[in-house]
PDB file of C-alpha atoms in Angstrom:
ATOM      1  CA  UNK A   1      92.788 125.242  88.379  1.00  0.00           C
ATOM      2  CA  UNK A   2      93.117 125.845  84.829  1.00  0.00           C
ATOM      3  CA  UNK A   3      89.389 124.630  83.632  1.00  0.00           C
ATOM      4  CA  UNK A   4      86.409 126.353  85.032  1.00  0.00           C
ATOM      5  CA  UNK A   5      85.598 123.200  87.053  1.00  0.00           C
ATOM      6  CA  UNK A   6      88.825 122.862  88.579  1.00  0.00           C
ATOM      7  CA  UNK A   7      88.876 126.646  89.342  1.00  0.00           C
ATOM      8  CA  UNK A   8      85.281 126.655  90.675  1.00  0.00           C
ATOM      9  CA  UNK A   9      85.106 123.793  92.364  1.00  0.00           C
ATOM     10  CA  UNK A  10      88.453 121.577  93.408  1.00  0.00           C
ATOM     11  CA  UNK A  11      90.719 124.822  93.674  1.00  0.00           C
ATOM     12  CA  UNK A  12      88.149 127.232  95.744  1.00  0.00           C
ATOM     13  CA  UNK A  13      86.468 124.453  97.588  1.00  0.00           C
ATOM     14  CA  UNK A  14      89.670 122.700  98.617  1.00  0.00           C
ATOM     15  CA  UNK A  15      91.088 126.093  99.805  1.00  0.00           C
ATOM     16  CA  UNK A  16      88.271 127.087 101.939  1.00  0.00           C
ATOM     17  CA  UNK A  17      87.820 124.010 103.761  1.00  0.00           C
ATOM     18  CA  UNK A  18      91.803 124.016 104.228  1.00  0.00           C
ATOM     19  CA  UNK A  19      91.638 127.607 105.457  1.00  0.00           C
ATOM     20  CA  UNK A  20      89.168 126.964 107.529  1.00  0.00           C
ATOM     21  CA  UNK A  21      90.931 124.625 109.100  1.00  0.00           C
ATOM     22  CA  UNK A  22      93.487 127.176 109.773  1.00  0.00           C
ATOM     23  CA  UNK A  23      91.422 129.360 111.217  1.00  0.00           C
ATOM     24  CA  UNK A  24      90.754 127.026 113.718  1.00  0.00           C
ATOM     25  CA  UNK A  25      94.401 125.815 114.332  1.00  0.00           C
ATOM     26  CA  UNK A  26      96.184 127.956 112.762  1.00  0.00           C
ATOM     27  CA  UNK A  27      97.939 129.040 115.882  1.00  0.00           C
ATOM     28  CA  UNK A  28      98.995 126.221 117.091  1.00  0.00           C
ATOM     29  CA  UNK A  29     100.440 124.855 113.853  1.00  0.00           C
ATOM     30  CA  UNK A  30     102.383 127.950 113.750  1.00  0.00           C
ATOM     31  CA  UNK A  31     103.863 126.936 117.326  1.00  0.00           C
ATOM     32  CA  UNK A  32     105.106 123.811 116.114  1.00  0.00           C
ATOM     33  CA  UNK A  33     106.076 125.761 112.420  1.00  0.00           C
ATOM     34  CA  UNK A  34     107.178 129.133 113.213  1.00  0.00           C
ATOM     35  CA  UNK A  35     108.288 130.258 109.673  1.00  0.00           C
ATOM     36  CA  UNK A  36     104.868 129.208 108.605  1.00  0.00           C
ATOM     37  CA  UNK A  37     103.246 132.657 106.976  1.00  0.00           C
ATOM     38  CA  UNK A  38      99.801 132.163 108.441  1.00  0.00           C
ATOM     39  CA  UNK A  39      98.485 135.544 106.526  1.00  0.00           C
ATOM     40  CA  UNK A  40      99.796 134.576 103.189  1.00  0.00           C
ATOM     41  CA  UNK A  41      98.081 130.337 103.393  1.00  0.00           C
ATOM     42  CA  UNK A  42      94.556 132.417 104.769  1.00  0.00           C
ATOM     43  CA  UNK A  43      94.850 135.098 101.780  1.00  0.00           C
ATOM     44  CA  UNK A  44      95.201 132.309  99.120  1.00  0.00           C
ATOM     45  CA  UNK A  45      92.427 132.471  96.430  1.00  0.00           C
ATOM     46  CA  UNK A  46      93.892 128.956  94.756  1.00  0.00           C
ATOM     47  CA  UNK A  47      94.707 125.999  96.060  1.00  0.00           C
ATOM     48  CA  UNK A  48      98.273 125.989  94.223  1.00  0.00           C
ATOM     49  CA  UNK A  49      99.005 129.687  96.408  1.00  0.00           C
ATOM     50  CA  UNK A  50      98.180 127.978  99.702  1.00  0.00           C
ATOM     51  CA  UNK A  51      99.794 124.300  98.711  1.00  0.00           C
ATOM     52  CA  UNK A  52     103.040 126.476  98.020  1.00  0.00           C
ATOM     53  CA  UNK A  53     102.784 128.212 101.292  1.00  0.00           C
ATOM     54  CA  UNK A  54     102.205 124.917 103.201  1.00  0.00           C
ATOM     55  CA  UNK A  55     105.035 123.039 101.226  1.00  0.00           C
ATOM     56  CA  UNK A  56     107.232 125.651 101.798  1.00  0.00           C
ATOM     57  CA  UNK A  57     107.268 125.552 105.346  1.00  0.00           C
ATOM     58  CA  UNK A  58     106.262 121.950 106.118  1.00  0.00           C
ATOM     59  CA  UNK A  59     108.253 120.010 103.954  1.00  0.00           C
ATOM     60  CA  UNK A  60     111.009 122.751 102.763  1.00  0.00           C
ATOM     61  CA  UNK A  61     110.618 122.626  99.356  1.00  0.00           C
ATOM     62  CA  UNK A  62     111.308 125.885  96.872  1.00  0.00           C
ATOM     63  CA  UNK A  63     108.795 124.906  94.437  1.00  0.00           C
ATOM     64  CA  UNK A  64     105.699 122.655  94.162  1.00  0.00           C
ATOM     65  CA  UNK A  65     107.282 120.635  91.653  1.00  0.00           C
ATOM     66  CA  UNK A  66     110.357 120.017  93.492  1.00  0.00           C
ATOM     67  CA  UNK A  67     107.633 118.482  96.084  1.00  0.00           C
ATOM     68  CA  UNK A  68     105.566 116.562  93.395  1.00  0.00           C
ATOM     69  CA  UNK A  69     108.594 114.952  92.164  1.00  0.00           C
ATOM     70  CA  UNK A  70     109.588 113.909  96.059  1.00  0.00           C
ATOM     71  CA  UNK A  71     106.766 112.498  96.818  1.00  0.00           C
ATOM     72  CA  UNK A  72     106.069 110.860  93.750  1.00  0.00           C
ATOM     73  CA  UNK A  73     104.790 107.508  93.832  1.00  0.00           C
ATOM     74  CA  UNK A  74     106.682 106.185  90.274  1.00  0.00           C
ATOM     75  CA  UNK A  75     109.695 104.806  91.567  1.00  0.00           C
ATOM     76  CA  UNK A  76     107.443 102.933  94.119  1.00  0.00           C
ATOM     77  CA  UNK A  77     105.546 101.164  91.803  1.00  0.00           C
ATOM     78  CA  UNK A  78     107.808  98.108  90.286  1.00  0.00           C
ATOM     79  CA  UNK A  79     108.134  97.679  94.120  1.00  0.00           C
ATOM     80  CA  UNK A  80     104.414  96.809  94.816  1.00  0.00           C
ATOM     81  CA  UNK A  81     104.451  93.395  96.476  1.00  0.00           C
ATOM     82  CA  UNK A  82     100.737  93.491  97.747  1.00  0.00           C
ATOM     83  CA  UNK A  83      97.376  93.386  96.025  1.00  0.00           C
ATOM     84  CA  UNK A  84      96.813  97.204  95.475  1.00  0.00           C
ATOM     85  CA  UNK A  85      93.911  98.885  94.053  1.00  0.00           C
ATOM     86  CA  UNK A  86      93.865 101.915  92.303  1.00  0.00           C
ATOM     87  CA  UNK A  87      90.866 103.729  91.280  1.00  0.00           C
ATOM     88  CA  UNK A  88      90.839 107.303  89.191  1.00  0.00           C
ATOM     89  CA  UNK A  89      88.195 108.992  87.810  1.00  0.00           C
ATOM     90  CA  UNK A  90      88.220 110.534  83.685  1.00  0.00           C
ATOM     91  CA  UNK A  91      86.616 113.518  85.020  1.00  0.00           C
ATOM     92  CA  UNK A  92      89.249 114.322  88.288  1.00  0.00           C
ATOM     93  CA  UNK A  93      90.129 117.815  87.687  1.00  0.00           C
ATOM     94  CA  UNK A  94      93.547 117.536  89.442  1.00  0.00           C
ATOM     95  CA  UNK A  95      94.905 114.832  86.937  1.00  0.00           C
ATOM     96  CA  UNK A  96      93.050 115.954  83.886  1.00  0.00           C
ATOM     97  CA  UNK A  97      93.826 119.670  83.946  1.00  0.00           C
ATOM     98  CA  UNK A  98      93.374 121.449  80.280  1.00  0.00           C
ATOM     99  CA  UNK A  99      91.362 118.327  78.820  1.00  0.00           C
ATOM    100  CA  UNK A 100      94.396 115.846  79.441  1.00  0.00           C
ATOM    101  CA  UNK A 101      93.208 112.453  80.176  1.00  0.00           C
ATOM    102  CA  UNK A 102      94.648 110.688  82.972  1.00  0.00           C
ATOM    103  CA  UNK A 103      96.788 108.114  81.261  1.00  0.00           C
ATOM    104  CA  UNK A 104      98.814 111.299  80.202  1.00  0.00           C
ATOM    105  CA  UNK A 105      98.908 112.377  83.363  1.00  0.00           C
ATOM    106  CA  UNK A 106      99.147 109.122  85.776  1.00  0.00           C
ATOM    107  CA  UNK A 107     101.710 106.255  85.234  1.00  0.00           C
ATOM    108  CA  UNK A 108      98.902 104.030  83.995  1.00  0.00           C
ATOM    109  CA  UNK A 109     101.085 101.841  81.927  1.00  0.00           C
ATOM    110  CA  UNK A 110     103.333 101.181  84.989  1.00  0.00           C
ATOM    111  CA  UNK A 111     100.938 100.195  87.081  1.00  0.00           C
ATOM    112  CA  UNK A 112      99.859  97.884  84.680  1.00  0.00           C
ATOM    113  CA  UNK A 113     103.579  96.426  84.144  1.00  0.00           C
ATOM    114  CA  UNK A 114     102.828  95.576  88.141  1.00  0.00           C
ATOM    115  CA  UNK A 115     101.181  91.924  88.205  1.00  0.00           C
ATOM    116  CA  UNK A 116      99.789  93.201  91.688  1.00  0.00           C
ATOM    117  CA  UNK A 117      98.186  96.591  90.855  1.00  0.00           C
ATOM    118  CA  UNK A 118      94.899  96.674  89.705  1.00  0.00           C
ATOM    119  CA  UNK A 119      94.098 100.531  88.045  1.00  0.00           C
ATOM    120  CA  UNK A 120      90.687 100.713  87.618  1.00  0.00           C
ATOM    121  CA  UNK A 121      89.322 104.210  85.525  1.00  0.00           C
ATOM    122  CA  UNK A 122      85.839 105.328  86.105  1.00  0.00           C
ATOM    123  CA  UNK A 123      83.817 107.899  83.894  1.00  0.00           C
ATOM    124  CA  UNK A 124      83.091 109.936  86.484  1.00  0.00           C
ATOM    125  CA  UNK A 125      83.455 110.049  90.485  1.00  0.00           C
ATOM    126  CA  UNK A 126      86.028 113.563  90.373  1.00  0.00           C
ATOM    127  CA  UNK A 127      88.939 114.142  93.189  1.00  0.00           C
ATOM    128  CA  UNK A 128      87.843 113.406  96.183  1.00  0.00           C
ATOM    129  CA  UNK A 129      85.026 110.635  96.228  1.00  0.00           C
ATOM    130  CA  UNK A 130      82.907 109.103  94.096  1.00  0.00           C
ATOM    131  CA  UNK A 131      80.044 110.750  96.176  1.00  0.00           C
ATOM    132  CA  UNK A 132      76.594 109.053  96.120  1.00  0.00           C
ATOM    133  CA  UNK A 133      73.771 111.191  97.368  1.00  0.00           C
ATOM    134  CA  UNK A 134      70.099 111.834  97.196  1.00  0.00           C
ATOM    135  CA  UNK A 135      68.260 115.569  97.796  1.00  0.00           C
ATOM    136  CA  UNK A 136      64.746 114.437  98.583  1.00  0.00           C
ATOM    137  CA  UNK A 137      64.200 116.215 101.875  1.00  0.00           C
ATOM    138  CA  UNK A 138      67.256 116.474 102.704  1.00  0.00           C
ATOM    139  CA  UNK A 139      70.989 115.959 101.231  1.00  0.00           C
ATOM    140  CA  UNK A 140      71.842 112.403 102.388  1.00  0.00           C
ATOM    141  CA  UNK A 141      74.818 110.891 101.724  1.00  0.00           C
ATOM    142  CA  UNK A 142      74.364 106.764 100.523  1.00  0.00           C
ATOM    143  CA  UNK A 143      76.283 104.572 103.018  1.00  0.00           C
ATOM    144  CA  UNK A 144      77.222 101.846 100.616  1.00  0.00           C
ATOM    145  CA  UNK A 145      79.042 103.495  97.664  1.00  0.00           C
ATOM    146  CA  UNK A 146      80.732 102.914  94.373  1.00  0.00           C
ATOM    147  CA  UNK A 147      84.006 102.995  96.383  1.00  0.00           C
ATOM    148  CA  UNK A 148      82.408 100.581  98.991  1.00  0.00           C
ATOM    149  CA  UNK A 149      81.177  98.030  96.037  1.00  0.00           C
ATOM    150  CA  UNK A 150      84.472  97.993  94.305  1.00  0.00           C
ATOM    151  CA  UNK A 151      86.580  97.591  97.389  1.00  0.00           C
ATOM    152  CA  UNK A 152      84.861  94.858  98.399  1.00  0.00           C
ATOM    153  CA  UNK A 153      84.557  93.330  94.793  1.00  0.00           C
ATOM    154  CA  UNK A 154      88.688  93.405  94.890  1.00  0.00           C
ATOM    155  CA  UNK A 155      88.575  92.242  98.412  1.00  0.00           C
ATOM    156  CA  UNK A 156      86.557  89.465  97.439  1.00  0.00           C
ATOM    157  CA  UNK A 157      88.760  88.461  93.993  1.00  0.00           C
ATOM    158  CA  UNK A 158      92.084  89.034  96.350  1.00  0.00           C
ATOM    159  CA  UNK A 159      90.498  86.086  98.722  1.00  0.00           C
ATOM    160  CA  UNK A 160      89.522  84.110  96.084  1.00  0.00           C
ATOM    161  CA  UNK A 161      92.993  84.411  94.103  1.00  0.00           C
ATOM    162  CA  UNK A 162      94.656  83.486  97.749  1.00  0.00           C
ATOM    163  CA  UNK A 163      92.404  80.509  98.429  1.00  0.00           C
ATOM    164  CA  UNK A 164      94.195  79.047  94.534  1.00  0.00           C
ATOM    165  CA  UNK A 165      97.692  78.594  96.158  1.00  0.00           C
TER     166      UNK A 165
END
């Protein structure tokens, strides 16, 4: 949210389609979550407003921090017992906010402590995919992508690797 891309596109985007989604069940999320302030989460201009809403009354937290650190995945990490892939993007505007890169932002040299974690950093591929598309007469979306090619690739090596015991 603090870069023009983040503000334009993660933080407006991501709050539409999420208040959109309210729109549509916003009632009956509010039966199961009374306290939940329905007004305030559709009135949110950033994503941060309507995350703090939503953390407030889903998980109980004060402050979004007090949920990041909860639900942070750090102390999970030495723990890893399973082939695990992770795959970032340099240009993700949620873990590179004000021109950080994500190694200053991400626990990259703890995953790589991990023998079974395999981070893997892109150039570019943003947030929420690593979208593949073509606009000739219409927008189509590819149906093998990056994220299809590299799963498989660590599929394949995690096969291979097992197949060595």
């Amino acid at each position: 949210e603090d870069d023009p891309l983040g503000a334009a596109v993660y933080s407006r985007g991501m709050t539409y389609i999420h208040q959109e989604y309210l729109r549509e069940h916003g009632a009956r999320l509010q039966e199961q979550h009374p306290e939940l302030d329905l007004e305030a989460a559709l009135n949110a201009t950033k994503h941060s407003e309507l995350d703090l809403v939503m953390v407030r009354t889903m998980y109980g937290f004060d402050t979004l921090e007090e949920y990041h650190a909860a639900v942070c995945c750090r102390p999970y990490i030495p723990k890893v017992k399973v082939p695990l892939l992770c795959l970032q993007s340099r240009d993700d505007p949620l873990f590179t906010p004000g021109g950080h890169q994500c190694y200053e932002t991400l626990p990259v040299d703890e995953l790589h402590d991990n023998k079974n974690i395999v981070y893997f950093e892109s150039e570019f591929g943003s947030h929420l995919n690593f979208v593949e598309a073509e606009a000739r007469n219409k927008f189509t979306r590819e149906s093998y992508t990056f994220c299809d090619r590299t799963a498989e690739a660590f599929f394949d090596f995690c096969h291979s690797r097992r197949d060595k015991r």
